[in-house]
Structures are given as C-alpha cells and as structure tokens.
C-alpha cells in the first residue's frame, strides 16, 4: 500500500483495492496510480536498489519485494504506464528460486505483454501464503489503515477498500477547544503537528502522539515527549517528522538518531505541550478558563477563586495560551492578542462586522499584574465602556493607554525589580565570560525576557590545562522558558552552535559523536535562577562537576581538579565558602573527592 500511495498521480484521487480471498487463500493489491516501466519494476525487485525520492513512503526500495516474499511463497506483479501499450510482468516462485542457482535479484526476468485493455497502475497477487487469513482481519485492517493512512484519506488523496469495505480516516473524539497547533524549528529542520485532550481518558493505553513521516503513520499512540502514566491518559496529537530517519521496515523512527532526540526534546519541552499535559492531569495553571474569568461581572457567581499571584513564567505561559474569543458571546466584538507598540496596552479597530479589540501581550503592564486574567478582565470592561460611545471611543482609548503608561512608571519607581535589566556578574580579575559568548550574552540580555545565567565552561574554559576540539557551554534558565531561549539561540548564528535543551542521559554523548559542529550550548531549566547573567567562580565550578555527574563529559576528573587549583591560585574561590555551597546544594558527598585535603 505504501508503494501504491507513492505512485499516485498528481491532482487525482488514487483508488487502492486490497482483496483478501479466504477461499483461494490469496492476497492482492491493485492501484490505478502511475504504474512502472521495465526498469522501475526491475529496480523495485533488486535488493538495495532503492529509487525512491526523498519524501516517499517506500523510501528504501525494500517494501515490495520483502513484503511480498514475507506474505507468500509465490507472487506475480503486473504493471503498466498510461503512455505504454505494454504490460510488464514479474513472477516469483520460492521453490524454483531456491533450486535454480542462476536466479538472483540482480537478473530478475521481466516479461512484456501486449495490453488487452486501457489501464495504468499496478496489480500484485500473492499466493501460497505464509500468514493466516481469516474474515475478522477485514475489520482489523480497516481500523489500522484508517489510522495509518488517515491523512491521505482525510484529504482525498486516496480511496482505499479492503474487499467491499471502505476504509475511512479514524478521528479521535477531542475535548472541545483543547487542540493546539504546533510548529517547531530545529536549525535547518522543522516539524509541525498538534496536541490536544481526548474527550474521555483511555484505560487501554490508546493515548499519546501519532508520529508521521511524509503523511504516513509510523507509530500510533507513541509517548513521544510525554511520560507513560494514567494521569496523562487523555493526551492525543500528531507530529510530522519528515526530516527524521526511519528503519528499513518503516515501522519506527531511528530513536538513537540526533534528529529524533532533538525533535522529542523540543516537543516535550514546548510550553503548549507542557500546559496540555498539566491540563490532562487536572493541575491547570489557571483556576478557570479565560471565558469563565471574564464573566465575573455578570449576575451568576464565579465558580472558583482566581489566584491573585503566580510566578512570572506561569503568568507568561498562561498569557501565551490566551486565544481569540468573542466578547460576551457577541461575534461583532472579537478579542485577539497581538504584539503592539509598548506604549499601548490595547487598541480597538473597526472591522466589516463590528470591532476588534487587540490586546498587547508584550505590554509591561502584564509584568506588574500577578495573574494576566485579571488584566484581561479589566481590559474587557474598559472596551465595553469605549464601545458604548462610538463617537468618543478613540479619545477614550488614548486616555486609558496614557493612564496605563503612568501606572507603569509609578510601579517602576516603587518596584524597580520589575523592570531591572539582567545583572552582569561583579567583575573579578582574570575571570569573565568566555570571549566567544560575549555577543551571545548581550543578544540574550536584550531579547530574552526571563532570567538566565551562563555557567560551567561558559566561564571556566580559560582555566583548562588541555586543549579540546569540542566545547560545551551551559546556560541556566527558568522552568517553562527553555524553549523560548532555545528558539532565540537557533536564530543567533545557527551554523555555529548545536543547541541542546534539557538533555537526558546519553544525549550529550550522542551530540558529541554525531554533530559536525564543535561548539555546543546546553540549556537546563531550573525553578530559580540568579539575577546575575554569569555564575561566580565557585558556582560555575560546582555546576561543571554536576554536568560531569549527569553524563560522560568530554573532560576528565583530573581536569576538574586542575581548574579548582587554578581558581584557588588566583584567589577566586574560598574553600570554606565552597564547602558550604556544596553542603547547601546537597552535593558535598560527590564533590568531596575533588576537595580532598584542600579544605
């Protein structure tokens, strides 16, 4: 079926007929696709002679020959192209093949016959089956094909029948308004998909992410980037990994490949995916959906209390989830979220059917208000007042935005921490950020809105005794903000650095082995991060030892000891303070071997 789909003609629905003959015990597959000429057929039956182009399902040239011989001891392939007056036929008989030493896959005999009818496509007939055949398989294949080829069926690219039963795309029943479309960039590669919540929790394990390559389902209900646990048994979605390699059987992705690991990591750490997983467990960041929050001014009582304060990452995450909605259920008053001029909290524009209220997600007012839902609720009330007098609403908007700007200035005077720029580490003699990271640091200080800190070799590389052909720098950032930092760094000199977000065991080693780049940035998310944008010497050294503990780092234990000696000789580290830090971080027992008699 994969090869049939690859052979479909452009702008035409291809008809595929799978016939299971339970009396004669045969399997046949027919399609009215492009068909093959003699060379295409010969190549299709020649081991390791794959002629598929990038983007085709039967990429490796193994599907037709290996599948047919696995299903039965004899098979016949008949094919023809629309512009040919000949049919081309290839026959295989396992008994004859094994008992004739002159036969091999490189000299497969192709017969040509005069066409007796006008047609194009391919017919494969398999007999003397190696597999059982029974009527219940029709229903089983119908469901399997409905999932596996659902994308093609859904878009009308193919029509697929098993005997007289039509296969239809199987659509999961999804919880209303839970589906979120996703698109992620990984250097030169990118992938798309969506994630949502099932209407009912699956008790059979039928939850997870459908993984596609070139619109063909490779793995159904995979726990891609999510954990296997009943708490998340409502997660459903699909991801199209067209750039990730798959195995020869086309049954799974090569999970040890760097492309797969990067994609899984990016997906699992994406804020939308994290929020959906949290919603699946019932531990939502918000106590109420946005529309429920905005109905607090109506007669009916609010069903739950809103959190008046929440952490800045959670506040931003919740704000980023806010989507277009109609104010008070009126389709002519639409609220959308845009990036506007910093001086505007919101604006109102006329459209063909009414008015659009544009809320500025990046307004500094959102940094002051603890829960963004409160501010959105206030904007809604102000918009209602503005639209109540259409002759004066523009002046009203001007006055309200001016008032909000004054509010920002007043808060900045009394709460300087709200708007304070990242704080560089206090300059120390012979200690600073590695020279090649200075421009990156300044770029992040300007573009990245959350706390971050360069640590480990980001500051300690000058203290290395030996030269290394690959360097791994570490950046700490807050929980739920790593993906945003990752995206920023991908746009900053993408050809120079390999970026790794929250690596798991073995990921760094794989990156060192397979990546052609020599510079790596490891991003690790933490619950808290210092305001200083690069770590002090003692902190950086402890973080470097921790990196070694997490993975088989590319520098040895002796080098760690030498770095500490150099820091001590330069009076950059106090041993007593270092010991206290290790005790506070609960790593003293592991680091003790490096401290030794230095204490």
Short mmCIF file of N, CA and C in Angstrom, two decimals, residues 304-388:
data_model
loop_
_atom_site.label_atom_id
_atom_site.label_comp_id
_atom_site.label_asym_id
_atom_site.label_seq_id
_atom_site.Cartn_x
_atom_site.Cartn_y
_atom_site.Cartn_z
N UNK A 304 -15.11 29.60 40.97
CA UNK A 304 -13.85 29.31 41.67
C UNK A 304 -13.07 30.60 41.86
N UNK A 305 -12.22 30.61 42.87
CA UNK A 305 -11.43 31.81 43.14
C UNK A 305 -10.20 31.83 42.24
N UNK A 306 -9.86 33.04 41.80
CA UNK A 306 -8.66 33.19 40.98
C UNK A 306 -7.44 33.39 41.88
N UNK A 307 -6.31 32.85 41.43
CA UNK A 307 -5.06 33.11 42.12
C UNK A 307 -4.67 34.56 41.87
N UNK A 308 -4.41 35.30 42.96
CA UNK A 308 -4.04 36.70 42.78
C UNK A 308 -2.57 36.84 42.39
N UNK A 309 -1.76 35.86 42.75
CA UNK A 309 -0.34 35.91 42.37
C UNK A 309 0.06 34.58 41.77
N UNK A 310 0.97 34.64 40.83
CA UNK A 310 1.57 33.42 40.29
C UNK A 310 2.97 33.78 39.79
N UNK A 311 3.82 32.79 39.63
CA UNK A 311 5.18 33.04 39.19
C UNK A 311 5.18 33.66 37.81
N UNK A 312 6.22 34.40 37.51
CA UNK A 312 6.28 35.08 36.21
C UNK A 312 6.26 34.11 35.04
N UNK A 313 7.03 32.99 35.10
CA UNK A 313 6.94 32.03 33.99
C UNK A 313 5.53 31.49 33.79
N UNK A 314 4.85 31.14 34.90
CA UNK A 314 3.48 30.63 34.77
C UNK A 314 2.53 31.69 34.25
N UNK A 315 2.75 32.93 34.70
CA UNK A 315 1.90 34.03 34.22
C UNK A 315 2.06 34.21 32.71
N UNK A 316 3.32 34.20 32.24
CA UNK A 316 3.58 34.35 30.80
C UNK A 316 3.04 33.16 30.03
N UNK A 317 3.21 31.98 30.59
CA UNK A 317 2.71 30.77 29.92
C UNK A 317 1.20 30.84 29.76
N UNK A 318 0.51 31.26 30.82
CA UNK A 318 -0.94 31.38 30.77
C UNK A 318 -1.36 32.44 29.76
N UNK A 319 -0.64 33.56 29.73
CA UNK A 319 -0.95 34.62 28.77
C UNK A 319 -0.75 34.14 27.34
N UNK A 320 0.30 33.38 27.11
CA UNK A 320 0.56 32.89 25.75
C UNK A 320 -0.50 31.92 25.27
N UNK A 321 -1.23 31.30 26.22
CA UNK A 321 -2.29 30.36 25.83
C UNK A 321 -3.59 31.07 25.46
N UNK A 322 -3.73 32.34 25.87
CA UNK A 322 -4.97 33.06 25.60
C UNK A 322 -5.18 33.18 24.10
N UNK A 323 -6.36 32.83 23.63
CA UNK A 323 -6.63 32.80 22.20
C UNK A 323 -7.81 33.71 21.89
N UNK A 324 -8.06 33.90 20.60
CA UNK A 324 -9.14 34.75 20.14
C UNK A 324 -10.48 34.31 20.73
N UNK A 325 -11.30 35.27 21.17
CA UNK A 325 -12.64 34.94 21.64
C UNK A 325 -13.56 36.12 21.36
N UNK A 326 -14.87 35.86 21.41
CA UNK A 326 -15.87 36.89 21.21
C UNK A 326 -16.32 37.43 22.57
N UNK A 327 -16.27 38.73 22.73
CA UNK A 327 -16.61 39.35 23.99
C UNK A 327 -18.11 39.24 24.26
N UNK A 328 -18.46 38.69 25.42
CA UNK A 328 -19.85 38.48 25.82
C UNK A 328 -20.62 37.66 24.79
N UNK A 329 -19.91 36.82 24.05
CA UNK A 329 -20.56 35.96 23.07
C UNK A 329 -21.05 36.69 21.83
N UNK A 330 -20.65 37.96 21.67
CA UNK A 330 -21.10 38.72 20.50
C UNK A 330 -20.07 38.60 19.39
N UNK A 331 -20.46 38.04 18.22
CA UNK A 331 -19.49 37.84 17.16
C UNK A 331 -18.93 39.13 16.57
N UNK A 332 -19.62 40.27 16.80
CA UNK A 332 -19.13 41.53 16.23
C UNK A 332 -18.11 42.23 17.14
N UNK A 333 -17.84 41.65 18.32
CA UNK A 333 -16.82 42.18 19.22
C UNK A 333 -15.80 41.06 19.48
N UNK A 334 -14.71 41.06 18.74
CA UNK A 334 -13.72 39.99 18.80
C UNK A 334 -12.47 40.47 19.53
N UNK A 335 -11.98 39.65 20.44
CA UNK A 335 -10.76 39.96 21.18
C UNK A 335 -9.63 39.08 20.64
N UNK A 336 -8.54 39.69 20.23
CA UNK A 336 -7.38 38.95 19.75
C UNK A 336 -6.15 39.43 20.50
N UNK A 337 -5.05 38.68 20.41
CA UNK A 337 -3.81 39.02 21.12
C UNK A 337 -2.72 39.26 20.09
N UNK A 338 -2.09 40.42 20.17
CA UNK A 338 -1.08 40.83 19.20
C UNK A 338 0.11 41.44 19.93
N UNK A 339 1.23 41.55 19.21
CA UNK A 339 2.38 42.30 19.72
C UNK A 339 2.29 43.72 19.16
N UNK A 340 1.95 44.67 20.04
CA UNK A 340 1.75 46.05 19.64
C UNK A 340 2.90 46.92 20.15
N UNK A 341 2.81 48.20 19.85
CA UNK A 341 3.76 49.16 20.40
C UNK A 341 3.71 49.10 21.93
N UNK A 342 4.88 49.20 22.57
CA UNK A 342 4.95 49.03 24.03
C UNK A 342 4.10 50.03 24.78
N UNK A 343 3.83 51.18 24.17
CA UNK A 343 3.05 52.21 24.87
C UNK A 343 1.55 51.92 24.86
N UNK A 344 1.12 50.90 24.12
CA UNK A 344 -0.30 50.56 24.05
C UNK A 344 -0.57 49.24 24.75
N UNK A 345 -1.46 49.27 25.72
CA UNK A 345 -1.90 48.03 26.35
C UNK A 345 -2.91 47.32 25.44
N UNK A 346 -3.76 48.11 24.80
CA UNK A 346 -4.72 47.54 23.86
C UNK A 346 -5.20 48.63 22.91
N UNK A 347 -5.81 48.22 21.83
CA UNK A 347 -6.41 49.16 20.89
C UNK A 347 -7.66 48.53 20.30
N UNK A 348 -8.52 49.35 19.74
CA UNK A 348 -9.77 48.89 19.14
C UNK A 348 -9.83 49.37 17.70
N UNK A 349 -10.12 48.44 16.79
CA UNK A 349 -10.25 48.79 15.38
C UNK A 349 -11.60 48.34 14.86
N UNK A 350 -12.10 49.11 13.90
CA UNK A 350 -13.34 48.72 13.24
C UNK A 350 -13.04 47.64 12.21
N UNK A 351 -13.96 46.67 12.07
CA UNK A 351 -13.86 45.69 11.00
C UNK A 351 -15.19 45.65 10.25
N UNK A 352 -15.35 44.72 9.33
CA UNK A 352 -16.54 44.70 8.49
C UNK A 352 -17.82 44.45 9.26
N UNK A 353 -17.70 43.70 10.37
CA UNK A 353 -18.91 43.33 11.11
C UNK A 353 -19.03 44.00 12.47
N UNK A 354 -18.00 44.69 12.91
CA UNK A 354 -18.05 45.30 14.23
C UNK A 354 -16.71 45.87 14.62
N UNK A 355 -16.17 45.38 15.75
CA UNK A 355 -14.90 45.90 16.25
C UNK A 355 -14.00 44.76 16.73
N UNK A 356 -12.69 44.98 16.59
CA UNK A 356 -11.69 44.04 17.07
C UNK A 356 -10.89 44.70 18.19
N UNK A 357 -10.85 44.06 19.35
CA UNK A 357 -10.06 44.54 20.48
C UNK A 357 -8.73 43.81 20.45
N UNK A 358 -7.64 44.54 20.24
CA UNK A 358 -6.30 43.93 20.17
C UNK A 358 -5.58 44.17 21.49
N UNK A 359 -5.21 43.08 22.17
CA UNK A 359 -4.50 43.17 23.45
C UNK A 359 -3.02 42.90 23.22
N UNK A 360 -2.19 43.77 23.76
CA UNK A 360 -0.74 43.68 23.57
C UNK A 360 -0.13 42.74 24.61
N UNK A 361 0.21 41.53 24.17
CA UNK A 361 0.80 40.54 25.08
C UNK A 361 2.10 41.03 25.71
N UNK A 362 2.84 41.89 24.99
CA UNK A 362 4.17 42.29 25.45
C UNK A 362 4.14 43.58 26.26
N UNK A 363 2.95 44.05 26.59
CA UNK A 363 2.86 45.27 27.39
C UNK A 363 3.51 45.03 28.76
N UNK A 364 4.30 46.00 29.26
CA UNK A 364 4.92 45.83 30.59
C UNK A 364 3.89 45.77 31.71
N UNK A 365 2.63 46.16 31.43
CA UNK A 365 1.61 46.07 32.48
C UNK A 365 1.43 44.62 32.92
N UNK A 366 1.57 43.67 31.98
CA UNK A 366 1.41 42.26 32.33
C UNK A 366 2.51 41.79 33.28
N UNK A 367 3.66 42.51 33.32
CA UNK A 367 4.72 42.14 34.25
C UNK A 367 4.39 42.56 35.68
N UNK A 368 3.45 43.49 35.81
CA UNK A 368 3.11 44.01 37.13
C UNK A 368 1.93 43.27 37.74
N UNK A 369 0.91 43.01 36.90
CA UNK A 369 -0.29 42.31 37.38
C UNK A 369 0.05 40.84 37.58
N UNK A 370 -0.25 40.30 38.75
CA UNK A 370 0.15 38.93 39.09
C UNK A 370 -0.44 37.88 38.18
N UNK A 371 -1.77 37.93 37.97
CA UNK A 371 -2.45 36.94 37.11
C UNK A 371 -2.97 37.68 35.89
N UNK A 372 -2.51 37.33 34.68
CA UNK A 372 -2.91 38.08 33.48
C UNK A 372 -4.41 38.07 33.24
N UNK A 373 -5.13 37.07 33.80
CA UNK A 373 -6.57 37.03 33.61
C UNK A 373 -7.26 38.25 34.22
N UNK A 374 -6.71 38.77 35.35
CA UNK A 374 -7.28 39.97 35.95
C UNK A 374 -7.19 41.16 34.98
N UNK A 375 -6.01 41.32 34.38
CA UNK A 375 -5.82 42.45 33.48
C UNK A 375 -6.69 42.32 32.24
N UNK A 376 -6.81 41.11 31.70
CA UNK A 376 -7.68 40.90 30.54
C UNK A 376 -9.12 41.24 30.90
N UNK A 377 -9.52 40.88 32.12
CA UNK A 377 -10.86 41.21 32.58
C UNK A 377 -11.08 42.72 32.65
N UNK A 378 -10.07 43.48 33.13
CA UNK A 378 -10.18 44.93 33.19
C UNK A 378 -10.24 45.55 31.79
N UNK A 379 -9.43 44.99 30.88
CA UNK A 379 -9.45 45.50 29.51
C UNK A 379 -10.82 45.28 28.89
N UNK A 380 -11.42 44.13 29.19
CA UNK A 380 -12.76 43.85 28.65
C UNK A 380 -13.76 44.90 29.11
N UNK A 381 -13.72 45.26 30.39
CA UNK A 381 -14.65 46.26 30.92
C UNK A 381 -14.40 47.63 30.29
N UNK A 382 -13.11 47.98 30.13
CA UNK A 382 -12.81 49.26 29.50
C UNK A 382 -13.28 49.29 28.05
N UNK A 383 -13.10 48.17 27.35
CA UNK A 383 -13.54 48.11 25.95
C UNK A 383 -15.05 48.28 25.84
N UNK A 384 -15.79 47.69 26.81
CA UNK A 384 -17.26 47.84 26.81
C UNK A 384 -17.64 49.30 27.01
N UNK A 385 -16.92 50.01 27.89
CA UNK A 385 -17.20 51.42 28.10
C UNK A 385 -16.88 52.24 26.85
N UNK A 386 -15.76 51.89 26.19
CA UNK A 386 -15.38 52.62 24.98
C UNK A 386 -16.40 52.43 23.87
N UNK A 387 -16.86 51.21 23.68
CA UNK A 387 -17.79 50.92 22.58
C UNK A 387 -19.21 51.39 22.87
N UNK A 388 -19.44 51.79 24.10
CA UNK A 388 -20.77 52.33 24.43
C UNK A 388 -20.96 53.73 23.86
#
